[in-house]
PDB file of C-alpha atoms in Angstrom:
ATOM      1  CA  UNK D 221       0.004  -0.007  -0.058  1.00 52.00           C
ATOM      2  CA  UNK D 222       1.175   3.543  -0.751  1.00 67.00           C
ATOM      3  CA  UNK D 223       1.631   5.484   2.475  1.00 89.00           C
ATOM      4  CA  UNK D 224      -1.191   7.927   2.305  1.00 95.00           C
ATOM      5  CA  UNK D 225      -0.834  10.947   4.635  1.00 97.00           C
ATOM      6  CA  UNK D 226      -3.674  11.419   7.117  1.00 98.00           C
ATOM      7  CA  UNK D 227      -4.236  14.805   8.661  1.00 97.00           C
ATOM      8  CA  UNK D 228      -6.736  16.648  10.792  1.00 98.00           C
ATOM      9  CA  UNK D 229      -5.832  20.108   9.481  1.00 97.00           C
ATOM     10  CA  UNK D 230      -9.123  21.624   8.280  1.00 96.00           C
ATOM     11  CA  UNK D 231      -7.307  23.911   5.828  1.00 96.00           C
ATOM     12  CA  UNK D 232      -6.312  20.826   3.795  1.00 97.00           C
ATOM     13  CA  UNK D 233      -9.769  19.549   3.322  1.00 98.00           C
ATOM     14  CA  UNK D 234     -11.377  19.782  -0.125  1.00 98.00           C
ATOM     15  CA  UNK D 235     -14.957  20.605   0.853  1.00 98.00           C
ATOM     16  CA  UNK D 236     -16.234  20.491  -2.759  1.00 98.00           C
ATOM     17  CA  UNK D 237     -14.844  16.977  -3.225  1.00 98.00           C
ATOM     18  CA  UNK D 238     -16.164  15.803   0.056  1.00 98.00           C
ATOM     19  CA  UNK D 239     -19.591  17.130  -0.746  1.00 98.00           C
ATOM     20  CA  UNK D 240     -19.546  15.524  -4.221  1.00 98.00           C
ATOM     21  CA  UNK D 241     -18.489  12.079  -2.786  1.00 98.00           C
ATOM     22  CA  UNK D 242     -21.133  12.079   0.013  1.00 98.00           C
ATOM     23  CA  UNK D 243     -24.032  13.691  -1.864  1.00 98.00           C
ATOM     24  CA  UNK D 244     -23.730  11.462  -4.957  1.00 98.00           C
ATOM     25  CA  UNK D 245     -22.128   8.212  -3.828  1.00 97.00           C
ATOM     26  CA  UNK D 246     -22.753   7.614  -0.085  1.00 97.00           C
ATOM     27  CA  UNK D 247     -26.070   5.898   0.628  1.00 96.00           C
ATOM     28  CA  UNK D 248     -26.391   7.727   3.902  1.00 95.00           C
ATOM     29  CA  UNK D 249     -25.929  11.194   2.543  1.00 97.00           C
ATOM     30  CA  UNK D 250     -27.378  11.173  -0.952  1.00 97.00           C
ATOM     31  CA  UNK D 251     -28.680  14.608  -1.924  1.00 97.00           C
ATOM     32  CA  UNK D 252     -27.151  16.334   1.126  1.00 97.00           C
ATOM     33  CA  UNK D 253     -26.739  20.025   0.322  1.00 98.00           C
ATOM     34  CA  UNK D 254     -23.411  21.693   0.212  1.00 98.00           C
ATOM     35  CA  UNK D 255     -24.528  24.145   2.898  1.00 98.00           C
ATOM     36  CA  UNK D 256     -25.441  21.170   5.203  1.00 98.00           C
ATOM     37  CA  UNK D 257     -22.112  19.534   4.472  1.00 98.00           C
ATOM     38  CA  UNK D 258     -20.134  22.599   5.082  1.00 98.00           C
ATOM     39  CA  UNK D 259     -21.921  23.102   8.382  1.00 98.00           C
ATOM     40  CA  UNK D 260     -21.209  19.409   9.333  1.00 98.00           C
ATOM     41  CA  UNK D 261     -17.463  19.974   8.588  1.00 98.00           C
ATOM     42  CA  UNK D 262     -17.340  23.172  10.636  1.00 97.00           C
ATOM     43  CA  UNK D 263     -18.792  21.467  13.684  1.00 97.00           C
ATOM     44  CA  UNK D 264     -16.645  18.360  13.592  1.00 98.00           C
ATOM     45  CA  UNK D 265     -13.199  16.881  14.000  1.00 98.00           C
ATOM     46  CA  UNK D 266     -12.213  16.085  10.460  1.00 98.00           C
ATOM     47  CA  UNK D 267      -9.781  13.644   8.977  1.00 98.00           C
ATOM     48  CA  UNK D 268      -8.442  13.580   5.376  1.00 98.00           C
ATOM     49  CA  UNK D 269      -6.319  11.048   3.683  1.00 98.00           C
ATOM     50  CA  UNK D 270      -4.005  12.481   1.004  1.00 98.00           C
ATOM     51  CA  UNK D 271      -2.012  11.032  -1.880  1.00 96.00           C
ATOM     52  CA  UNK D 272       1.651  11.431  -0.978  1.00 94.00           C
ATOM     53  CA  UNK D 273       2.638  12.524  -4.507  1.00 95.00           C
ATOM     54  CA  UNK D 274      -0.151  14.780  -5.762  1.00 96.00           C
ATOM     55  CA  UNK D 275      -1.440  15.836  -2.355  1.00 96.00           C
ATOM     56  CA  UNK D 276      -4.982  15.175  -3.540  1.00 97.00           C
ATOM     57  CA  UNK D 277      -7.502  14.154  -0.983  1.00 98.00           C
ATOM     58  CA  UNK D 278      -8.562  10.539  -1.484  1.00 98.00           C
ATOM     59  CA  UNK D 279     -10.642   9.799   1.672  1.00 98.00           C
ATOM     60  CA  UNK D 280     -12.546  11.550   4.464  1.00 98.00           C
ATOM     61  CA  UNK D 281     -13.998  10.865   7.934  1.00 98.00           C
ATOM     62  CA  UNK D 282     -15.466  13.121  10.588  1.00 98.00           C
ATOM     63  CA  UNK D 283     -16.030  12.752  14.251  1.00 98.00           C
ATOM     64  CA  UNK D 284     -18.549  14.379  16.491  1.00 98.00           C
ATOM     65  CA  UNK D 285     -17.133  14.416  20.050  1.00 97.00           C
ATOM     66  CA  UNK D 286     -16.878  16.197  23.356  1.00 97.00           C
ATOM     67  CA  UNK D 287     -13.291  14.916  23.596  1.00 96.00           C
ATOM     68  CA  UNK D 288     -14.114  13.570  27.168  1.00 97.00           C
ATOM     69  CA  UNK D 289     -16.686  10.800  27.093  1.00 96.00           C
ATOM     70  CA  UNK D 290     -18.171  10.033  23.626  1.00 96.00           C
ATOM     71  CA  UNK D 291     -17.529  10.204  19.892  1.00 98.00           C
ATOM     72  CA  UNK D 292     -19.571   9.374  16.853  1.00 97.00           C
ATOM     73  CA  UNK D 293     -17.574   8.433  13.772  1.00 98.00           C
ATOM     74  CA  UNK D 294     -19.397   9.222  10.579  1.00 98.00           C
ATOM     75  CA  UNK D 295     -19.169  10.217   6.865  1.00 98.00           C
ATOM     76  CA  UNK D 296     -16.237   7.806   6.344  1.00 98.00           C
ATOM     77  CA  UNK D 297     -15.601   7.786   2.574  1.00 98.00           C
ATOM     78  CA  UNK D 298     -12.834   6.450   0.434  1.00 97.00           C
ATOM     79  CA  UNK D 299     -12.523   7.513  -3.200  1.00 98.00           C
ATOM     80  CA  UNK D 300     -13.407   4.583  -5.467  1.00 96.00           C
ATOM     81  CA  UNK D 301     -10.069   4.875  -7.237  1.00 96.00           C
ATOM     82  CA  UNK D 302      -8.175   3.937  -4.096  1.00 96.00           C
ATOM     83  CA  UNK D 303     -10.553   1.428  -2.434  1.00 95.00           C
ATOM     84  CA  UNK D 304      -9.006  -1.917  -1.614  1.00 93.00           C
ATOM     85  CA  UNK D 305      -5.657  -0.363  -0.925  1.00 94.00           C
ATOM     86  CA  UNK D 306      -5.972  -0.103   2.938  1.00 94.00           C
ATOM     87  CA  UNK D 307      -6.834   3.587   2.937  1.00 96.00           C
ATOM     88  CA  UNK D 308     -10.097   3.101   4.869  1.00 95.00           C
ATOM     89  CA  UNK D 309      -8.398   0.952   7.545  1.00 95.00           C
ATOM     90  CA  UNK D 310      -5.586   3.469   7.859  1.00 96.00           C
ATOM     91  CA  UNK D 311      -7.984   6.357   8.104  1.00 97.00           C
ATOM     92  CA  UNK D 312     -10.067   4.719  10.818  1.00 96.00           C
ATOM     93  CA  UNK D 313      -6.994   3.704  12.688  1.00 96.00           C
ATOM     94  CA  UNK D 314      -5.849   7.308  12.641  1.00 97.00           C
ATOM     95  CA  UNK D 315      -9.190   8.394  14.107  1.00 97.00           C
ATOM     96  CA  UNK D 316      -8.947   5.752  16.842  1.00 96.00           C
ATOM     97  CA  UNK D 317      -5.439   6.761  17.688  1.00 97.00           C
ATOM     98  CA  UNK D 318      -6.186  10.470  17.690  1.00 97.00           C
ATOM     99  CA  UNK D 319      -9.090   9.919  20.073  1.00 97.00           C
ATOM    100  CA  UNK D 320      -7.223   7.438  22.285  1.00 96.00           C
ATOM    101  CA  UNK D 321      -5.669  10.045  24.663  1.00 97.00           C
ATOM    102  CA  UNK D 322      -9.139  11.490  25.398  1.00 97.00           C
ATOM    103  CA  UNK D 323     -10.090   8.413  27.440  1.00 96.00           C
ATOM    104  CA  UNK D 324     -13.489   8.181  25.781  1.00 96.00           C
ATOM    105  CA  UNK D 325     -15.914   5.672  27.054  1.00 93.00           C
ATOM    106  CA  UNK D 326     -17.034   4.651  23.529  1.00 93.00           C
ATOM    107  CA  UNK D 327     -16.803   5.543  19.869  1.00 96.00           C
ATOM    108  CA  UNK D 328     -19.915   4.675  17.957  1.00 95.00           C
ATOM    109  CA  UNK D 329     -20.637   4.399  14.213  1.00 95.00           C
ATOM    110  CA  UNK D 330     -23.291   2.999  11.907  1.00 93.00           C
ATOM    111  CA  UNK D 331     -22.648   1.122   8.759  1.00 93.00           C
ATOM    112  CA  UNK D 332     -24.587  -1.050   6.238  1.00 92.00           C
ATOM    113  CA  UNK D 333     -21.703  -2.390   4.358  1.00 89.00           C
ATOM    114  CA  UNK D 334     -18.170  -1.932   5.908  1.00 89.00           C
ATOM    115  CA  UNK D 335     -18.295  -4.032   9.113  1.00 92.00           C
ATOM    116  CA  UNK D 336     -15.127  -5.805   8.161  1.00 88.00           C
ATOM    117  CA  UNK D 337     -13.115  -2.609   8.029  1.00 89.00           C
ATOM    118  CA  UNK D 338     -14.205  -1.586  11.443  1.00 93.00           C
ATOM    119  CA  UNK D 339     -13.906  -5.067  13.010  1.00 93.00           C
ATOM    120  CA  UNK D 340     -10.168  -5.023  11.993  1.00 92.00           C
ATOM    121  CA  UNK D 341      -9.720  -2.011  14.352  1.00 93.00           C
ATOM    122  CA  UNK D 342     -11.650  -3.362  17.283  1.00 93.00           C
ATOM    123  CA  UNK D 343     -15.170  -2.230  16.635  1.00 93.00           C
ATOM    124  CA  UNK D 344     -17.886  -4.774  17.411  1.00 93.00           C
ATOM    125  CA  UNK D 345     -21.707  -4.889  17.428  1.00 92.00           C
ATOM    126  CA  UNK D 346     -23.493  -3.279  20.380  1.00 91.00           C
ATOM    127  CA  UNK D 347     -23.570  -5.700  23.316  1.00 91.00           C
ATOM    128  CA  UNK D 348     -27.033  -4.352  24.447  1.00 93.00           C
ATOM    129  CA  UNK D 349     -28.678  -2.779  21.356  1.00 90.00           C
ATOM    130  CA  UNK D 350     -32.020  -2.737  23.267  1.00 92.00           C
ATOM    131  CA  UNK D 351     -30.569   0.006  25.484  1.00 92.00           C
ATOM    132  CA  UNK D 352     -30.092   2.422  22.520  1.00 90.00           C
ATOM    133  CA  UNK D 353     -32.739   4.645  21.055  1.00 90.00           C
ATOM    134  CA  UNK D 354     -32.849   7.159  18.210  1.00 88.00           C
ATOM    135  CA  UNK D 355     -34.909  10.207  17.408  1.00 91.00           C
ATOM    136  CA  UNK D 356     -35.101  10.389  13.680  1.00 81.00           C
ATOM    137  CA  UNK D 357     -36.117  13.934  12.634  1.00 70.00           C
ATOM    138  CA  UNK D 358     -35.678  13.419   8.935  1.00 64.00           C
TER     139      UNK D 358
END
């Protein structure tokens, strides 16, 4: 695998590319507006993976967290051109490692199709899903 650079510097993000990826190719964010995506980026801890030669962003993830007790990992997306090269695993490992010093009680995520990626990094199904509830406003 090529060593992709992973960074949390918001100035390096390509918001237009992120919006395109998510709003056109991510089942959970299809049709999301650019304004909504930019707002989500502004309120989150963001991770980008970058090609070491071109500097082009090739993957994205964001985390909603209080940096003390809880985090929600979401909007994890790897460009189709680099899928299968370990970029997703490296990106999620970077998220896990960045959050480790916070001493969080848990990091949650939801996925329909990438369980194997997350299992490699220690994620597992909820032990007591009956304890969790959601308020779906949309």
